[in-house]
Tab-separated table of C-alpha atoms and ligand atoms in Angstrom:
chain	number	residue	atom	x	y	z
A	24	MET	CA	113.686	64.196	84.293
A	25	SER	CA	110.416	66.179	84.668
A	26	VAL	CA	110.689	69.148	86.251
A	27	PRO	CA	107.635	69.727	89.209
A	28	GLU	CA	104.783	72.547	87.646
A	29	THR	CA	104.438	75.137	90.781
A	30	PRO	CA	100.929	75.105	91.377
A	31	ALA	CA	99.108	78.833	90.511
A	32	THR	CA	98.471	79.375	94.251
A	33	VAL	CA	102.657	79.300	95.729
A	34	ARG	CA	103.786	80.442	91.899
A	35	HIS	CA	106.323	83.767	93.327
A	36	ILE	CA	104.074	87.215	94.054
A	37	HIS	CA	104.966	89.366	91.534
A	38	PRO	CA	107.700	91.949	92.394
A	39	ASP	CA	105.406	95.093	92.360
A	40	LEU	CA	102.743	94.091	94.425
A	41	GLU	CA	103.577	94.451	98.682
A	42	THR	CA	100.341	91.404	99.078
A	43	VAL	CA	98.678	89.361	97.182
A	44	LEU	CA	94.405	89.492	97.919
A	45	TYR	CA	93.203	87.200	96.216
A	46	THR	CA	94.934	84.121	93.877
A	47	GLU	CA	94.045	82.364	91.589
A	48	ASP	CA	91.891	79.651	92.315
A	49	GLU	CA	89.930	82.089	94.927
A	50	ILE	CA	89.054	83.780	91.723
A	51	LYS	CA	88.657	81.284	90.194
A	52	ALA	CA	85.895	79.578	92.805
A	53	ARG	CA	84.248	82.877	93.492
A	54	VAL	CA	83.771	83.825	90.009
A	55	ARG	CA	81.237	80.259	90.028
A	56	GLN	CA	79.716	81.532	92.842
A	57	ILE	CA	78.507	84.669	91.345
A	58	ALA	CA	77.834	82.595	88.183
A	59	ARG	CA	75.538	80.386	90.382
A	60	GLN	CA	73.464	83.418	91.505
A	61	ILE	CA	72.891	85.096	88.576
A	62	LYS	CA	71.783	82.102	87.890
A	63	ALA	CA	68.825	81.838	90.379
A	64	VAL	CA	68.312	85.184	89.402
A	65	TYR	CA	67.628	84.774	85.459
A	66	GLY	CA	66.510	81.068	84.964
A	67	ASN	CA	67.525	79.537	81.479
A	68	GLY	CA	66.701	83.003	80.528
A	69	GLU	CA	68.366	85.198	77.686
A	70	PHE	CA	70.255	88.043	78.974
A	71	THR	CA	72.210	91.058	77.405
A	72	ILE	CA	75.743	91.508	78.959
A	73	VAL	CA	77.713	94.887	78.624
A	74	SER	CA	81.608	94.438	79.807
A	75	LEU	CA	83.432	97.720	80.672
A	76	ILE	CA	86.294	97.408	78.859
A	77	ASN	CA	89.492	97.504	79.942
A	78	GLY	CA	89.247	96.336	82.854
A	79	ALA	CA	86.411	93.796	83.174
A	80	VAL	CA	87.241	91.737	80.210
A	81	MET	CA	88.667	88.970	82.072
A	82	PHE	CA	85.817	88.830	84.986
A	83	THR	CA	83.307	89.245	82.296
A	84	ALA	CA	85.530	86.139	79.828
A	85	ASP	CA	85.716	84.099	82.530
A	86	LEU	CA	82.333	84.756	84.362
A	87	MET	CA	80.837	83.911	81.315
A	88	ARG	CA	81.617	80.848	80.692
A	89	GLU	CA	80.324	79.541	83.924
A	90	ILE	CA	77.401	80.408	83.090
A	91	ASP	CA	75.266	78.120	80.530
A	92	ASN	CA	72.067	80.563	78.812
A	93	PRO	CA	71.879	82.258	76.168
A	94	VAL	CA	74.037	85.762	76.651
A	95	ARG	CA	74.377	88.596	74.088
A	96	LEU	CA	77.887	90.674	74.881
A	97	ASP	CA	78.697	93.972	74.259
A	98	CYS	CA	81.292	96.206	75.810
A	99	ILE	CA	81.524	100.058	76.339
A	100	ARG	CA	84.293	102.191	77.139
A	101	VAL	CA	84.363	105.096	79.993
A	102	THR	CA	87.172	107.031	79.867
A	103	SER	CA	90.047	105.314	82.147
A	104	TYR	CA	92.345	106.561	85.037
A	105	GLY	CA	95.503	107.153	82.951
A	106	ALA	CA	98.785	106.705	84.793
A	107	LYS	CA	96.711	107.759	87.877
A	108	THR	CA	94.949	105.279	91.248
A	109	LYS	CA	92.707	107.930	92.356
A	110	SER	CA	89.732	108.685	89.843
A	111	VAL	CA	89.257	112.561	89.009
A	112	GLY	CA	86.257	114.278	87.293
A	113	THR	CA	83.513	113.027	85.564
A	114	PRO	CA	83.713	109.770	83.239
A	115	GLN	CA	82.204	109.375	80.100
A	116	ILE	CA	81.661	107.327	77.613
A	117	VAL	CA	83.587	106.962	74.905
A	118	ALA	CA	82.783	103.989	73.043
A	119	ASP	CA	79.191	103.254	73.293
A	120	LEU	CA	76.621	100.088	73.017
A	121	THR	CA	76.259	98.193	69.873
A	122	LEU	CA	73.190	96.402	70.465
A	123	ASP	CA	70.432	97.634	70.829
A	124	ILE	CA	68.979	96.893	74.791
A	125	HIS	CA	65.765	98.120	74.362
A	126	ASN	CA	63.451	95.519	76.286
A	127	ARG	CA	66.200	93.229	77.083
A	128	ASP	CA	67.468	92.104	80.985
A	129	VAL	CA	70.551	93.043	80.775
A	130	LEU	CA	73.690	92.846	83.148
A	131	ILE	CA	76.937	95.190	83.561
A	132	ILE	CA	79.598	93.894	84.414
A	133	ASP	CA	82.815	96.017	86.115
A	134	ASP	CA	85.987	94.905	86.977
A	135	ILE	CA	85.601	97.061	90.366
A	136	LEU	CA	83.147	100.343	92.260
A	137	ASP	CA	85.058	102.454	93.764
A	138	THR	CA	83.838	105.532	93.513
A	139	GLY	CA	80.669	105.062	92.202
A	140	LYS	CA	80.501	107.264	89.117
A	141	THR	CA	81.811	104.651	86.405
A	142	LEU	CA	78.569	103.004	87.598
A	143	SER	CA	75.480	105.379	87.978
A	144	LEU	CA	77.076	106.950	84.641
A	145	VAL	CA	77.253	104.094	82.978
A	146	ALA	CA	73.332	102.322	84.258
A	147	THR	CA	71.459	106.378	84.118
A	148	LEU	CA	72.628	106.210	80.412
A	149	ALA	CA	72.068	102.400	79.866
A	150	ARG	CA	67.973	103.065	82.044
A	151	ARG	CA	67.027	105.476	79.374
A	152	LEU	CA	66.837	103.233	76.496
A	153	ASN	CA	64.955	101.326	78.513
A	154	PRO	CA	65.781	97.525	79.281
A	155	ALA	CA	63.148	95.127	80.520
A	156	SER	CA	65.206	95.156	83.379
A	157	LEU	CA	69.211	96.328	84.854
A	158	ARG	CA	71.130	94.975	87.269
A	159	SER	CA	74.995	94.981	87.872
A	160	CYS	CA	78.282	92.700	88.639
A	161	VAL	CA	81.220	93.502	89.970
A	162	LEU	CA	84.762	91.919	91.246
A	163	LEU	CA	85.688	94.483	93.725
A	164	ASP	CA	84.324	96.476	95.746
A	165	LYS	CA	85.565	99.184	97.934
A	166	LYS	CA	83.125	100.350	99.618
A	167	ALA	CA	84.622	103.121	101.480
A	168	ARG	CA	85.416	105.627	98.500
A	169	ARG	CA	81.824	105.338	97.795
A	170	GLU	CA	80.925	109.297	96.721
A	171	VAL	CA	78.426	108.588	94.360
A	172	PRO	CA	75.657	106.300	95.768
A	173	PHE	CA	75.266	103.052	93.789
A	174	GLN	CA	75.297	99.144	95.261
A	175	ALA	CA	75.837	96.395	92.972
A	176	ASP	CA	73.759	93.365	92.024
A	177	PHE	CA	76.359	90.808	92.814
A	178	VAL	CA	79.756	91.313	94.277
A	179	GLY	CA	83.114	89.505	94.406
A	180	PHE	CA	84.982	90.867	97.119
A	181	ASP	CA	84.621	93.681	99.311
A	182	ILE	CA	88.421	95.162	99.769
A	183	PRO	CA	89.672	97.908	101.155
A	184	ASP	CA	90.635	101.247	100.466
A	185	LYS	CA	93.870	100.411	98.425
A	186	PHE	CA	95.416	100.174	95.120
A	187	VAL	CA	94.994	96.989	93.212
A	188	VAL	CA	95.601	95.741	89.818
A	189	GLY	CA	96.380	91.811	88.084
A	190	TYR	CA	93.331	90.551	86.428
A	191	GLY	CA	91.916	93.174	83.564
A	192	LEU	CA	93.012	95.995	86.493
A	193	ASP	CA	95.629	97.652	85.400
A	194	PHE	CA	97.832	100.473	86.621
A	195	ALA	CA	99.334	103.132	83.437
A	196	GLU	CA	98.022	99.923	81.441
A	197	ARG	CA	100.019	97.733	83.350
A	198	TYR	CA	99.323	94.081	85.284
A	199	ARG	CA	96.424	93.096	83.688
A	200	ASN	CA	97.807	90.195	82.583
A	201	LEU	CA	98.196	89.232	86.247
A	202	PRO	CA	97.006	85.825	87.232
A	203	CYS	CA	95.923	87.690	90.267
A	204	ILE	CA	94.666	90.104	92.383
A	205	GLY	CA	97.374	92.141	94.652
A	206	VAL	CA	98.059	95.623	96.038
A	207	LEU	CA	100.688	97.679	94.037
A	208	LYS	CA	103.461	99.067	95.907
A	209	PRO	CA	102.349	102.401	96.011
A	210	SER	CA	106.554	103.892	95.769
A	211	LEU	CA	105.708	102.474	91.991
A	212	TYR	CA	102.952	106.093	91.742
A	213	THR	CA	104.043	107.784	94.424
A	214	THR	CA	106.452	110.548	94.349
A	215	PRO	CA	109.314	111.039	97.101
A	216	ALA	CA	109.281	114.569	99.093
A	217	HIS	CA	112.290	116.931	97.525
B	325	LIG	P1	84.743	104.252	90.687
B	325	LIG	O1	83.868	105.509	88.583
B	325	LIG	O2	83.740	103.730	90.677
B	325	LIG	O3	85.641	105.777	90.834
B	325	LIG	O4	85.215	103.563	88.793
B	325	LIG	C1	85.836	103.038	88.635
B	325	LIG	C2	86.690	102.726	87.859
B	325	LIG	O5	87.697	102.813	88.486
B	325	LIG	C3	87.006	100.581	87.509
B	325	LIG	O6	86.359	100.339	86.003
B	325	LIG	C4	88.915	101.090	87.716
B	325	LIG	O7	88.759	101.512	86.265
B	325	LIG	C5	88.699	101.878	88.584
B	325	LIG	N1	89.510	102.026	89.889
B	325	LIG	C6	88.868	101.961	91.016
B	325	LIG	N2	89.824	101.724	91.671
B	325	LIG	C7	91.114	101.081	91.665
B	325	LIG	C8	91.596	99.959	91.592
B	325	LIG	O8	92.147	99.615	93.094
B	325	LIG	N3	93.489	99.550	90.909
B	325	LIG	C9	92.593	99.514	89.496
B	325	LIG	N4	93.560	100.001	88.569
B	325	LIG	N5	91.743	100.422	89.107
B	325	LIG	C10	90.539	100.817	89.842
B	326	LIG	MG1	87.106	99.604	84.914
């Protein structure tokens, strides 16, 4: 007798999550819509994706496959939080572009826009290389946390000021492989008062 498959939407919630904000199916549907918006802007033209790893890995891979334009892909790495849930100090590029973006249409992709420091740094550095155009796309936007003014051209979901994991987003390198996006239980990163 075969065991019936459990659809992704009703799969058990990971025990470290407080809530699931977006299921795998909801993410998939939204990624398709964003791909259509991107296509409406670039038409059939070629553009260069600059993906901020590791966080944007899943989103970039899924989004790219929904777009049939000729695309070039490059990845850059910006200093990460480490095992923290709030950004500290100024982000720095630790692995830079390898493709030439001069005169190219460039789309920066990140997982989440929070204080805005990371994307404004990357956009400023990219602009110095004189791309033909520069746009940005984020899956999640925590508008309430913005410290540096930055607005992405394409946004998947506006989310509240909660620390989220899954679908590429980590806490101390864990949870990136969760297919959904959820709020991490604060008890996992807050130390109880003595
Ligand atoms: P920003 O420079 O805008 O403050 O931060 C952007 C980066 O911080 C994101 O690329 C992401 O790596 C990290 N980040 C911000 N908020 C969250 C969150 O809720 N969860 C996780 N896992 N990472 C976050
Ligand atoms: Mg990141």
